[in-house]
Amino acid sequence: MARHHPRLTGTFARLAGEHRAIARVQDELAALLAAVRVADPARCRTELERMSVELNAHLDDEEERLLPLLAEVPWPPHAPAPADPAASGDSADTVAPPSEPTEPHVNG
């Protein structure tokens, strides 16, 4: 998507940084859950709330920035343009696409 929207290079770089931060939050959450039996319940709730706020803020921002871009993607996707045989110099080796079936000619 970044190749098709070079004007948003900064946005994509920021989102990549946020994805690293989200990975850190996931690691923190896994550690918190692994220690839930011995951890202070109030601390667990506070940390879980902090992580939830951070994750939801990221997802909200991502939706705001990326959904309009995704809406521009044609659906169904367009087939790639056929290669130009003249440009490659291989016109003699080019196979014509199959023709449409025709109804048999009936004399009568």
mmCIF file of C-alpha atoms in Angstrom, residues 13 16 23 39-40 47 77 79 81-82 85 87 93 105:
data_model
loop_
_atom_site.group_PDB
_atom_site.id
_atom_site.type_symbol
_atom_site.label_atom_id
_atom_site.label_comp_id
_atom_site.label_asym_id
_atom_site.label_seq_id
_atom_site.Cartn_x
_atom_site.Cartn_y
_atom_site.Cartn_z
ATOM 1 C CA ALA A 13 6.552 4.839 9.119
ATOM 2 C CA ALA A 16 5.249 0.679 11.746
ATOM 3 C CA ALA A 23 4.236 -5.933 20.056
ATOM 4 C CA ALA A 39 0.370 -10.445 41.052
ATOM 5 C CA ASP A 40 -1.471 -7.694 42.873
ATOM 6 C CA GLU A 47 -1.833 -2.474 33.578
ATOM 7 C CA PRO A 77 -8.892 -6.608 -8.535
ATOM 8 C CA ALA A 79 -6.078 -8.432 -14.051
ATOM 9 C CA ALA A 81 -2.143 -5.708 -18.207
ATOM 10 C CA PRO A 82 -0.828 -8.104 -20.842
ATOM 11 C CA PRO A 85 5.167 -8.268 -27.220
ATOM 12 C CA ALA A 87 8.457 -4.061 -26.355
ATOM 13 C CA ASP A 93 6.856 -16.266 -30.168
ATOM 14 C CA HIS A 105 -22.240 -22.968 -39.458
#
